[in-house]
Amino acid sequence: MNKIQQLAALSVLPVAAALIALPAQAAERPGCPLPSKAEVKQANDDKVDQPPRGAAAINGVRVNHIPKGFTYGGVVISKHDGITEYGYQWGDERANADSKQRSLWVRVVCWPKASRLAQLKNAPLEFGRFSGGTTTVRIGGRQVLIREGDGALGDGRYAGWVERKGVVVTVMAGTPLVPELAKIIKGIKL
């Protein structure tokens, strides 16, 4: 075997090994993003990030479109009824009652029973339920359930979808951010 054939054979081996390793790597991918111990502590201590975190604010999730103008952020975690709600809230210094308040909340819900969009109407969520006044639409390339924000969520629009079995994603965009909701949803990658 000459030198060129040896190099060619060696260059094929890593590619073949990578192709063989892909199914094993896919199996190792966690089913649902979960908070780290440090994030649980931060949430329990009500610590605020100033400035807020960016696109990787939620472990295992990328929020590729975060509008400008946020001054703080924080991890939000809740475990109950066999599910884990894990997300991040961005906000500005305006009061909740101010219609110009910029707020964004992206959350991943690890709910083993989730498999269809219609199930969100009865999901055991701690905050941001989809009961009443919901519409199914295609937005940001996804089939989502939407509803208008209410007092508990604030003013704006609330959306949610089943990303894959057992994994739900919700987004609450304050009124000034509603025009960017499609970009926000489209930019979320798990």
Short mmCIF file of N, CA and C in Angstrom, two decimals:
data_model
loop_
_atom_site.label_atom_id
_atom_site.label_comp_id
_atom_site.label_asym_id
_atom_site.label_seq_id
_atom_site.Cartn_x
_atom_site.Cartn_y
_atom_site.Cartn_z
N MET A 1 0.87 -1.18 0.00
CA MET A 1 0.00 0.00 0.00
C MET A 1 0.90 1.23 0.00
N ASN A 2 0.69 2.12 -0.95
CA ASN A 2 1.53 3.31 -1.00
C ASN A 2 1.04 4.36 -0.01
N LYS A 3 1.79 5.39 0.13
CA LYS A 3 1.52 6.45 1.12
C LYS A 3 0.16 7.12 0.89
N ILE A 4 -0.22 7.38 -0.36
CA ILE A 4 -1.50 8.04 -0.67
C ILE A 4 -2.66 7.13 -0.26
N GLN A 5 -2.56 5.83 -0.53
CA GLN A 5 -3.62 4.90 -0.14
C GLN A 5 -3.75 4.82 1.38
N GLN A 6 -2.61 4.86 2.10
CA GLN A 6 -2.64 4.82 3.56
C GLN A 6 -3.36 6.04 4.12
N LEU A 7 -3.03 7.23 3.59
CA LEU A 7 -3.68 8.46 4.05
C LEU A 7 -5.17 8.45 3.75
N ALA A 8 -5.51 7.96 2.55
CA ALA A 8 -6.93 7.89 2.18
C ALA A 8 -7.67 6.95 3.13
N ALA A 9 -7.08 5.80 3.45
CA ALA A 9 -7.72 4.85 4.37
C ALA A 9 -7.87 5.44 5.76
N LEU A 10 -6.86 6.15 6.23
CA LEU A 10 -6.92 6.77 7.56
C LEU A 10 -7.98 7.87 7.61
N SER A 11 -8.16 8.62 6.54
CA SER A 11 -9.13 9.71 6.55
C SER A 11 -10.56 9.18 6.53
N VAL A 12 -10.77 7.96 6.02
CA VAL A 12 -12.11 7.36 5.99
C VAL A 12 -12.50 6.81 7.36
N LEU A 13 -11.54 6.33 8.14
CA LEU A 13 -11.85 5.72 9.44
C LEU A 13 -12.58 6.66 10.40
N PRO A 14 -12.13 7.92 10.61
CA PRO A 14 -12.88 8.78 11.52
C PRO A 14 -14.31 9.05 11.06
N VAL A 15 -14.50 9.18 9.73
CA VAL A 15 -15.85 9.42 9.22
C VAL A 15 -16.72 8.20 9.49
N ALA A 16 -16.20 7.00 9.24
CA ALA A 16 -16.97 5.79 9.51
C ALA A 16 -17.27 5.65 11.00
N ALA A 17 -16.29 5.95 11.85
CA ALA A 17 -16.50 5.87 13.30
C ALA A 17 -17.56 6.87 13.74
N ALA A 18 -17.54 8.07 13.16
CA ALA A 18 -18.54 9.09 13.51
C ALA A 18 -19.93 8.64 13.08
N LEU A 19 -20.05 8.03 11.90
CA LEU A 19 -21.35 7.57 11.44
C LEU A 19 -21.88 6.45 12.32
N ILE A 20 -20.99 5.56 12.75
CA ILE A 20 -21.41 4.47 13.63
C ILE A 20 -21.81 5.02 15.00
N ALA A 21 -21.14 6.08 15.46
CA ALA A 21 -21.39 6.63 16.78
C ALA A 21 -22.67 7.47 16.85
N LEU A 22 -23.19 7.92 15.73
CA LEU A 22 -24.36 8.80 15.76
C LEU A 22 -25.55 8.22 16.51
N PRO A 23 -25.98 6.99 16.25
CA PRO A 23 -27.13 6.48 17.00
C PRO A 23 -26.89 6.44 18.50
N ALA A 24 -25.70 6.08 18.93
CA ALA A 24 -25.40 6.06 20.37
C ALA A 24 -25.46 7.46 20.95
N GLN A 25 -24.94 8.44 20.21
CA GLN A 25 -24.98 9.82 20.69
C GLN A 25 -26.41 10.31 20.78
N ALA A 26 -27.23 9.96 19.80
CA ALA A 26 -28.63 10.39 19.82
C ALA A 26 -29.34 9.79 21.02
N ALA A 27 -29.00 8.54 21.35
CA ALA A 27 -29.64 7.89 22.50
C ALA A 27 -29.23 8.56 23.82
N GLU A 28 -28.03 9.16 23.84
CA GLU A 28 -27.56 9.82 25.06
C GLU A 28 -28.21 11.18 25.27
N ARG A 29 -28.80 11.77 24.22
CA ARG A 29 -29.41 13.09 24.35
C ARG A 29 -30.55 13.02 25.35
N PRO A 30 -30.55 13.91 26.33
CA PRO A 30 -31.62 13.86 27.33
C PRO A 30 -32.98 14.11 26.71
N GLY A 31 -33.98 13.44 27.25
CA GLY A 31 -35.33 13.59 26.74
C GLY A 31 -35.90 14.98 26.95
N CYS A 32 -35.54 15.60 28.06
CA CYS A 32 -36.07 16.91 28.38
C CYS A 32 -35.02 17.71 29.14
N PRO A 33 -34.79 18.96 28.75
CA PRO A 33 -33.80 19.77 29.48
C PRO A 33 -34.21 19.97 30.93
N LEU A 34 -33.25 19.79 31.82
CA LEU A 34 -33.49 19.96 33.25
C LEU A 34 -32.52 20.99 33.83
N PRO A 35 -32.92 21.68 34.87
CA PRO A 35 -32.03 22.68 35.49
C PRO A 35 -30.87 22.02 36.22
N SER A 36 -29.76 22.75 36.30
CA SER A 36 -28.62 22.28 37.09
C SER A 36 -28.90 22.55 38.57
N LYS A 37 -28.08 21.96 39.43
CA LYS A 37 -28.23 22.19 40.87
C LYS A 37 -28.03 23.67 41.20
N ALA A 38 -27.09 24.31 40.51
CA ALA A 38 -26.84 25.74 40.74
C ALA A 38 -28.07 26.58 40.35
N GLU A 39 -28.75 26.19 39.28
CA GLU A 39 -29.94 26.94 38.86
C GLU A 39 -31.09 26.73 39.84
N VAL A 40 -31.22 25.53 40.37
CA VAL A 40 -32.25 25.28 41.38
C VAL A 40 -32.00 26.17 42.58
N LYS A 41 -30.73 26.24 43.00
CA LYS A 41 -30.39 27.11 44.13
C LYS A 41 -30.68 28.57 43.81
N GLN A 42 -30.30 29.01 42.60
CA GLN A 42 -30.55 30.40 42.20
C GLN A 42 -32.04 30.71 42.22
N ALA A 43 -32.86 29.80 41.69
CA ALA A 43 -34.31 30.01 41.68
C ALA A 43 -34.87 30.04 43.11
N ASN A 44 -34.41 29.12 43.95
CA ASN A 44 -34.88 29.08 45.34
C ASN A 44 -34.48 30.33 46.11
N ASP A 45 -33.33 30.89 45.78
CA ASP A 45 -32.84 32.10 46.45
C ASP A 45 -33.39 33.38 45.81
N ASP A 46 -34.23 33.25 44.77
CA ASP A 46 -34.78 34.40 44.03
C ASP A 46 -33.69 35.35 43.54
N LYS A 47 -32.57 34.80 43.08
CA LYS A 47 -31.48 35.63 42.56
C LYS A 47 -31.82 36.10 41.15
N VAL A 48 -31.45 37.34 40.88
CA VAL A 48 -31.73 37.97 39.59
C VAL A 48 -30.41 38.19 38.85
N ASP A 49 -30.43 37.94 37.54
CA ASP A 49 -29.27 38.20 36.70
C ASP A 49 -29.36 39.61 36.14
N GLN A 50 -28.34 40.43 36.40
CA GLN A 50 -28.26 41.78 35.82
C GLN A 50 -26.87 41.95 35.27
N PRO A 51 -26.66 41.97 34.00
CA PRO A 51 -27.64 41.86 32.91
C PRO A 51 -28.17 40.43 32.80
N PRO A 52 -29.26 40.27 32.05
CA PRO A 52 -29.84 38.94 31.90
C PRO A 52 -28.98 38.04 31.02
N ARG A 53 -29.19 36.75 31.16
CA ARG A 53 -28.51 35.77 30.32
C ARG A 53 -28.97 35.92 28.87
N GLY A 54 -28.23 35.29 27.98
CA GLY A 54 -28.54 35.36 26.56
C GLY A 54 -29.22 34.11 26.03
N ALA A 55 -28.86 33.71 24.81
CA ALA A 55 -29.51 32.63 24.07
C ALA A 55 -29.48 31.29 24.79
N ALA A 56 -28.46 31.05 25.61
CA ALA A 56 -28.33 29.77 26.31
C ALA A 56 -28.78 29.87 27.77
N ALA A 57 -29.73 30.74 28.05
CA ALA A 57 -30.20 30.96 29.42
C ALA A 57 -30.80 29.70 30.04
N ILE A 58 -31.37 28.83 29.21
CA ILE A 58 -31.99 27.59 29.69
C ILE A 58 -31.11 26.44 29.24
N ASN A 59 -30.60 25.68 30.18
CA ASN A 59 -29.72 24.55 29.88
C ASN A 59 -30.40 23.60 28.89
N GLY A 60 -29.75 23.33 27.74
CA GLY A 60 -30.31 22.42 26.75
C GLY A 60 -31.25 23.07 25.75
N VAL A 61 -31.42 24.39 25.84
CA VAL A 61 -32.32 25.13 24.95
C VAL A 61 -31.59 26.36 24.45
N ARG A 62 -31.80 26.68 23.17
CA ARG A 62 -31.27 27.95 22.63
C ARG A 62 -32.45 28.82 22.25
N VAL A 63 -32.44 30.04 22.74
CA VAL A 63 -33.45 31.03 22.38
C VAL A 63 -32.71 32.01 21.47
N ASN A 64 -32.75 31.74 20.18
CA ASN A 64 -31.91 32.47 19.23
C ASN A 64 -32.39 33.88 18.90
N HIS A 65 -33.64 34.19 19.24
CA HIS A 65 -34.12 35.57 19.03
C HIS A 65 -34.64 36.12 20.35
N ILE A 66 -33.81 36.94 20.98
CA ILE A 66 -34.21 37.62 22.21
C ILE A 66 -34.24 39.11 21.88
N PRO A 67 -35.42 39.73 21.91
CA PRO A 67 -35.49 41.16 21.60
C PRO A 67 -34.61 41.99 22.54
N LYS A 68 -34.26 43.17 22.11
CA LYS A 68 -33.42 44.08 22.90
C LYS A 68 -34.26 44.75 23.99
N GLY A 69 -33.57 45.32 24.99
CA GLY A 69 -34.24 46.15 25.98
C GLY A 69 -34.47 45.52 27.34
N PHE A 70 -33.96 44.31 27.57
CA PHE A 70 -34.13 43.69 28.88
C PHE A 70 -33.01 44.12 29.81
N THR A 71 -33.36 44.34 31.08
CA THR A 71 -32.35 44.77 32.05
C THR A 71 -32.06 43.72 33.11
N TYR A 72 -32.93 42.72 33.24
CA TYR A 72 -32.70 41.66 34.22
C TYR A 72 -33.33 40.37 33.73
N GLY A 73 -33.00 39.29 34.42
CA GLY A 73 -33.59 38.00 34.09
C GLY A 73 -33.46 37.06 35.26
N GLY A 74 -34.15 35.94 35.19
CA GLY A 74 -34.07 34.98 36.27
C GLY A 74 -34.60 33.62 35.88
N VAL A 75 -34.03 32.61 36.51
CA VAL A 75 -34.45 31.22 36.32
C VAL A 75 -35.74 30.99 37.10
N VAL A 76 -36.66 30.26 36.49
CA VAL A 76 -37.93 29.92 37.14
C VAL A 76 -38.07 28.40 37.07
N ILE A 77 -38.24 27.76 38.22
CA ILE A 77 -38.32 26.30 38.28
C ILE A 77 -39.47 25.90 39.20
N SER A 78 -40.20 24.88 38.78
CA SER A 78 -41.26 24.33 39.62
C SER A 78 -41.35 22.83 39.37
N LYS A 79 -41.43 22.06 40.43
CA LYS A 79 -41.62 20.61 40.32
C LYS A 79 -42.89 20.25 41.09
N HIS A 80 -43.81 19.58 40.41
CA HIS A 80 -45.08 19.18 41.02
C HIS A 80 -45.78 18.17 40.13
N ASP A 81 -46.64 17.38 40.70
CA ASP A 81 -47.49 16.44 39.95
C ASP A 81 -46.72 15.60 38.94
N GLY A 82 -45.47 15.27 39.21
CA GLY A 82 -44.67 14.45 38.30
C GLY A 82 -44.11 15.18 37.10
N ILE A 83 -44.18 16.51 37.12
CA ILE A 83 -43.61 17.28 36.01
C ILE A 83 -42.60 18.29 36.55
N THR A 84 -41.73 18.76 35.66
CA THR A 84 -40.78 19.81 35.98
C THR A 84 -40.99 20.95 35.00
N GLU A 85 -41.18 22.15 35.51
CA GLU A 85 -41.28 23.35 34.70
C GLU A 85 -39.97 24.11 34.89
N TYR A 86 -39.30 24.41 33.80
CA TYR A 86 -37.98 25.02 33.87
C TYR A 86 -37.88 26.09 32.79
N GLY A 87 -37.62 27.32 33.19
CA GLY A 87 -37.55 28.38 32.21
C GLY A 87 -36.76 29.58 32.67
N TYR A 88 -36.84 30.62 31.86
CA TYR A 88 -36.12 31.86 32.14
C TYR A 88 -37.03 33.02 31.77
N GLN A 89 -37.03 34.04 32.64
CA GLN A 89 -37.83 35.25 32.39
C GLN A 89 -36.90 36.43 32.20
N TRP A 90 -37.12 37.17 31.11
CA TRP A 90 -36.42 38.41 30.86
C TRP A 90 -37.39 39.56 31.13
N GLY A 91 -36.90 40.67 31.65
CA GLY A 91 -37.78 41.81 31.91
C GLY A 91 -37.02 43.12 31.88
N ASP A 92 -37.78 44.20 31.96
CA ASP A 92 -37.17 45.53 32.07
C ASP A 92 -37.64 46.17 33.36
N GLU A 93 -37.26 47.40 33.59
CA GLU A 93 -37.54 48.06 34.87
C GLU A 93 -38.94 48.65 34.99
N ARG A 94 -39.76 48.54 33.96
CA ARG A 94 -41.12 49.08 34.04
C ARG A 94 -41.97 48.23 34.97
N ALA A 95 -43.00 48.83 35.54
CA ALA A 95 -43.93 48.11 36.42
C ALA A 95 -44.78 47.15 35.61
N ASN A 96 -45.26 46.08 36.25
CA ASN A 96 -46.11 45.10 35.57
C ASN A 96 -47.35 45.73 34.96
N ALA A 97 -47.86 46.77 35.57
CA ALA A 97 -49.08 47.43 35.07
C ALA A 97 -48.80 48.31 33.85
N ASP A 98 -47.56 48.60 33.55
CA ASP A 98 -47.19 49.46 32.41
C ASP A 98 -47.31 48.66 31.12
N SER A 99 -48.16 49.11 30.20
CA SER A 99 -48.38 48.39 28.94
C SER A 99 -47.12 48.37 28.06
N LYS A 100 -46.13 49.18 28.37
CA LYS A 100 -44.88 49.21 27.59
C LYS A 100 -43.81 48.28 28.18
N GLN A 101 -44.16 47.58 29.27
CA GLN A 101 -43.19 46.69 29.91
C GLN A 101 -42.76 45.61 28.91
N ARG A 102 -41.45 45.42 28.81
CA ARG A 102 -40.89 44.38 27.95
C ARG A 102 -40.64 43.15 28.82
N SER A 103 -41.33 42.07 28.49
CA SER A 103 -41.15 40.84 29.25
C SER A 103 -41.24 39.64 28.31
N LEU A 104 -40.43 38.64 28.62
CA LEU A 104 -40.41 37.41 27.83
C LEU A 104 -40.15 36.26 28.80
N TRP A 105 -40.95 35.21 28.67
CA TRP A 105 -40.77 34.02 29.50
C TRP A 105 -40.80 32.81 28.58
N VAL A 106 -39.69 32.08 28.56
CA VAL A 106 -39.59 30.85 27.79
C VAL A 106 -39.44 29.72 28.81
N ARG A 107 -40.25 28.68 28.63
CA ARG A 107 -40.27 27.59 29.61
C ARG A 107 -40.34 26.24 28.88
N VAL A 108 -39.64 25.27 29.45
CA VAL A 108 -39.71 23.88 29.01
C VAL A 108 -40.42 23.11 30.12
N VAL A 109 -41.40 22.33 29.74
CA VAL A 109 -42.14 21.53 30.71
C VAL A 109 -41.88 20.05 30.41
N CYS A 110 -41.28 19.37 31.36
CA CYS A 110 -41.04 17.94 31.24
C CYS A 110 -42.26 17.23 31.81
N TRP A 111 -43.14 16.83 30.92
CA TRP A 111 -44.41 16.21 31.28
C TRP A 111 -44.53 14.91 30.48
N PRO A 112 -44.23 13.77 31.09
CA PRO A 112 -44.18 12.50 30.36
C PRO A 112 -45.44 12.18 29.55
N LYS A 113 -46.60 12.65 29.96
CA LYS A 113 -47.84 12.34 29.25
C LYS A 113 -48.04 13.16 27.98
N ALA A 114 -47.28 14.22 27.80
CA ALA A 114 -47.48 15.12 26.65
C ALA A 114 -47.09 14.45 25.34
N SER A 115 -48.03 14.41 24.41
CA SER A 115 -47.73 13.88 23.08
C SER A 115 -48.51 14.60 21.98
N ARG A 116 -49.59 15.30 22.33
CA ARG A 116 -50.41 16.00 21.35
C ARG A 116 -50.71 17.41 21.82
N LEU A 117 -50.85 18.31 20.88
CA LEU A 117 -51.11 19.72 21.17
C LEU A 117 -52.39 19.90 21.99
N ALA A 118 -53.43 19.16 21.69
CA ALA A 118 -54.70 19.31 22.40
C ALA A 118 -54.57 19.04 23.90
N GLN A 119 -53.58 18.24 24.29
CA GLN A 119 -53.38 17.93 25.71
C GLN A 119 -53.01 19.17 26.53
N LEU A 120 -52.46 20.19 25.89
CA LEU A 120 -52.05 21.39 26.64
C LEU A 120 -53.22 22.08 27.31
N LYS A 121 -54.43 21.89 26.78
CA LYS A 121 -55.61 22.52 27.39
C LYS A 121 -55.87 21.99 28.79
N ASN A 122 -55.37 20.79 29.10
CA ASN A 122 -55.57 20.20 30.42
C ASN A 122 -54.25 19.93 31.13
N ALA A 123 -53.19 20.54 30.68
CA ALA A 123 -51.87 20.31 31.27
C ALA A 123 -51.84 20.81 32.71
N PRO A 124 -51.20 20.06 33.61
CA PRO A 124 -51.14 20.47 35.02
C PRO A 124 -50.04 21.50 35.26
N LEU A 125 -50.10 22.62 34.56
CA LEU A 125 -49.09 23.67 34.71
C LEU A 125 -49.38 24.51 35.95
N GLU A 126 -48.32 24.93 36.61
CA GLU A 126 -48.50 25.77 37.79
C GLU A 126 -48.98 27.17 37.40
N PHE A 127 -48.35 27.75 36.39
CA PHE A 127 -48.75 29.07 35.87
C PHE A 127 -48.90 28.96 34.37
N GLY A 128 -49.77 29.77 33.80
CA GLY A 128 -49.92 29.79 32.35
C GLY A 128 -50.63 28.58 31.81
N ARG A 129 -51.85 28.40 32.24
CA ARG A 129 -52.65 27.29 31.71
C ARG A 129 -53.29 27.70 30.39
N PHE A 130 -53.60 26.71 29.58
CA PHE A 130 -54.22 26.96 28.28
C PHE A 130 -55.72 26.70 28.31
N SER A 131 -56.34 26.83 29.46
CA SER A 131 -57.77 26.60 29.56
C SER A 131 -58.52 27.87 29.16
N GLY A 132 -59.43 27.73 28.21
CA GLY A 132 -60.28 28.85 27.79
C GLY A 132 -59.59 29.83 26.86
N GLY A 133 -60.30 30.22 25.81
CA GLY A 133 -59.84 31.27 24.90
C GLY A 133 -58.61 30.92 24.10
N THR A 134 -58.41 29.64 23.78
CA THR A 134 -57.22 29.25 23.01
C THR A 134 -57.55 29.08 21.54
N THR A 135 -56.53 29.23 20.72
CA THR A 135 -56.64 29.04 19.28
C THR A 135 -55.42 28.26 18.82
N THR A 136 -55.62 27.36 17.87
CA THR A 136 -54.50 26.63 17.28
C THR A 136 -54.11 27.34 16.00
N VAL A 137 -52.83 27.71 15.88
CA VAL A 137 -52.32 28.41 14.71
C VAL A 137 -50.94 27.89 14.36
N ARG A 138 -50.48 28.23 13.18
CA ARG A 138 -49.12 27.93 12.77
C ARG A 138 -48.36 29.25 12.87
N ILE A 139 -47.33 29.25 13.72
CA ILE A 139 -46.55 30.47 13.92
C ILE A 139 -45.09 30.07 14.15
N GLY A 140 -44.19 30.79 13.52
CA GLY A 140 -42.77 30.49 13.66
C GLY A 140 -42.41 29.10 13.19
N GLY A 141 -43.18 28.57 12.24
CA GLY A 141 -42.92 27.24 11.70
C GLY A 141 -43.43 26.10 12.55
N ARG A 142 -44.18 26.41 13.59
CA ARG A 142 -44.69 25.36 14.49
C ARG A 142 -46.21 25.48 14.63
N GLN A 143 -46.85 24.35 14.87
CA GLN A 143 -48.27 24.33 15.20
C GLN A 143 -48.35 24.59 16.70
N VAL A 144 -48.98 25.69 17.10
CA VAL A 144 -49.00 26.08 18.51
C VAL A 144 -50.41 26.41 18.97
N LEU A 145 -50.57 26.34 20.26
CA LEU A 145 -51.79 26.80 20.92
C LEU A 145 -51.49 28.19 21.44
N ILE A 146 -52.34 29.17 21.17
CA ILE A 146 -52.10 30.52 21.68
C ILE A 146 -53.33 31.02 22.43
N ARG A 147 -53.06 31.98 23.29
CA ARG A 147 -54.14 32.70 23.96
C ARG A 147 -53.57 34.04 24.40
N GLU A 148 -54.47 34.95 24.66
CA GLU A 148 -54.05 36.26 25.13
C GLU A 148 -53.63 36.16 26.59
N GLY A 149 -52.65 36.95 26.97
CA GLY A 149 -52.21 36.98 28.36
C GLY A 149 -53.32 37.49 29.26
N ASP A 150 -53.24 37.11 30.52
CA ASP A 150 -54.23 37.58 31.49
C ASP A 150 -53.49 38.16 32.68
N GLY A 151 -54.18 38.44 33.74
CA GLY A 151 -53.58 39.06 34.91
C GLY A 151 -52.40 38.31 35.48
N ALA A 152 -52.50 36.97 35.55
CA ALA A 152 -51.42 36.18 36.13
C ALA A 152 -50.18 36.18 35.25
N LEU A 153 -50.37 36.18 33.94
CA LEU A 153 -49.25 36.15 33.01
C LEU A 153 -48.79 37.53 32.58
N GLY A 154 -49.65 38.51 32.75
CA GLY A 154 -49.36 39.85 32.25
C GLY A 154 -49.99 40.02 30.88
N ASP A 155 -49.90 41.22 30.35
CA ASP A 155 -50.47 41.50 29.02
C ASP A 155 -49.53 40.96 27.95
N GLY A 156 -50.14 40.48 26.86
CA GLY A 156 -49.35 39.98 25.75
C GLY A 156 -49.97 38.73 25.17
N ARG A 157 -49.12 37.88 24.61
CA ARG A 157 -49.61 36.65 24.00
C ARG A 157 -48.81 35.47 24.53
N TYR A 158 -49.52 34.39 24.77
CA TYR A 158 -48.97 33.17 25.34
C TYR A 158 -49.10 32.06 24.31
N ALA A 159 -48.03 31.29 24.08
CA ALA A 159 -48.04 30.22 23.09
C ALA A 159 -47.40 28.97 23.68
N GLY A 160 -47.81 27.81 23.18
CA GLY A 160 -47.21 26.56 23.64
C GLY A 160 -47.35 25.47 22.60
N TRP A 161 -46.43 24.51 22.64
CA TRP A 161 -46.47 23.38 21.71
C TRP A 161 -45.77 22.18 22.34
N VAL A 162 -46.04 21.02 21.78
CA VAL A 162 -45.34 19.80 22.18
C VAL A 162 -44.17 19.65 21.22
N GLU A 163 -42.97 19.83 21.75
CA GLU A 163 -41.76 19.73 20.93
C GLU A 163 -41.51 18.29 20.51
N ARG A 164 -41.65 17.38 21.43
CA ARG A 164 -41.56 15.94 21.20
C ARG A 164 -42.23 15.27 22.41
N LYS A 165 -42.44 13.98 22.33
CA LYS A 165 -43.14 13.29 23.41
C LYS A 165 -42.48 13.61 24.76
N GLY A 166 -43.29 14.09 25.69
CA GLY A 166 -42.81 14.41 27.03
C GLY A 166 -42.20 15.78 27.21
N VAL A 167 -42.11 16.56 26.12
CA VAL A 167 -41.46 17.87 26.19
C VAL A 167 -42.37 18.94 25.60
N VAL A 168 -42.77 19.89 26.45
CA VAL A 168 -43.63 21.01 26.05
C VAL A 168 -42.81 22.28 26.17
N VAL A 169 -43.00 23.21 25.24
CA VAL A 169 -42.35 24.51 25.30
C VAL A 169 -43.45 25.57 25.33
N THR A 170 -43.31 26.56 26.22
CA THR A 170 -44.24 27.69 26.24
C THR A 170 -43.46 28.99 26.16
N VAL A 171 -44.11 29.99 25.58
CA VAL A 171 -43.52 31.32 25.44
C VAL A 171 -44.58 32.34 25.80
N MET A 172 -44.25 33.26 26.68
CA MET A 172 -45.13 34.39 26.99
C MET A 172 -44.39 35.65 26.60
N ALA A 173 -44.93 36.37 25.63
CA ALA A 173 -44.32 37.61 25.16
C ALA A 173 -45.20 38.78 25.57
N GLY A 174 -44.61 39.74 26.28
CA GLY A 174 -45.35 40.94 26.67
C GLY A 174 -45.83 41.70 25.45
N THR A 175 -46.82 42.55 25.63
CA THR A 175 -47.46 43.28 24.52
C THR A 175 -46.48 43.91 23.54
N PRO A 176 -45.43 44.63 23.97
CA PRO A 176 -44.52 45.22 22.98
C PRO A 176 -43.77 44.19 22.13
N LEU A 177 -43.71 42.93 22.59
CA LEU A 177 -42.96 41.90 21.88
C LEU A 177 -43.82 41.00 21.00
N VAL A 178 -45.14 41.15 21.07
CA VAL A 178 -46.04 40.30 20.29
C VAL A 178 -45.69 40.33 18.80
N PRO A 179 -45.33 41.48 18.19
CA PRO A 179 -44.96 41.45 16.78
C PRO A 179 -43.73 40.58 16.48
N GLU A 180 -42.92 40.28 17.49
CA GLU A 180 -41.72 39.46 17.29
C GLU A 180 -41.93 38.00 17.72
N LEU A 181 -43.15 37.64 18.11
CA LEU A 181 -43.41 36.30 18.63
C LEU A 181 -43.04 35.20 17.63
N ALA A 182 -43.33 35.38 16.35
CA ALA A 182 -42.99 34.36 15.35
C ALA A 182 -41.48 34.15 15.30
N LYS A 183 -40.68 35.22 15.35
CA LYS A 183 -39.22 35.10 15.33
C LYS A 183 -38.73 34.41 16.61
N ILE A 184 -39.33 34.74 17.73
CA ILE A 184 -38.94 34.13 19.00
C ILE A 184 -39.19 32.63 18.94
N ILE A 185 -40.40 32.24 18.54
CA ILE A 185 -40.77 30.82 18.47
C ILE A 185 -39.89 30.08 17.49
N LYS A 186 -39.70 30.65 16.32
CA LYS A 186 -38.88 30.01 15.28
C LYS A 186 -37.44 29.81 15.77
N GLY A 187 -36.94 30.71 16.59
CA GLY A 187 -35.55 30.65 17.05
C GLY A 187 -35.29 29.73 18.23
N ILE A 188 -36.32 29.08 18.77
CA ILE A 188 -36.12 28.19 19.91
C ILE A 188 -35.73 26.81 19.43
N LYS A 189 -34.58 26.34 19.89
CA LYS A 189 -34.05 25.03 19.51
C LYS A 189 -33.71 24.22 20.74
N LEU A 190 -34.17 22.98 20.79
CA LEU A 190 -33.84 22.07 21.88
C LEU A 190 -32.83 21.05 21.39
#
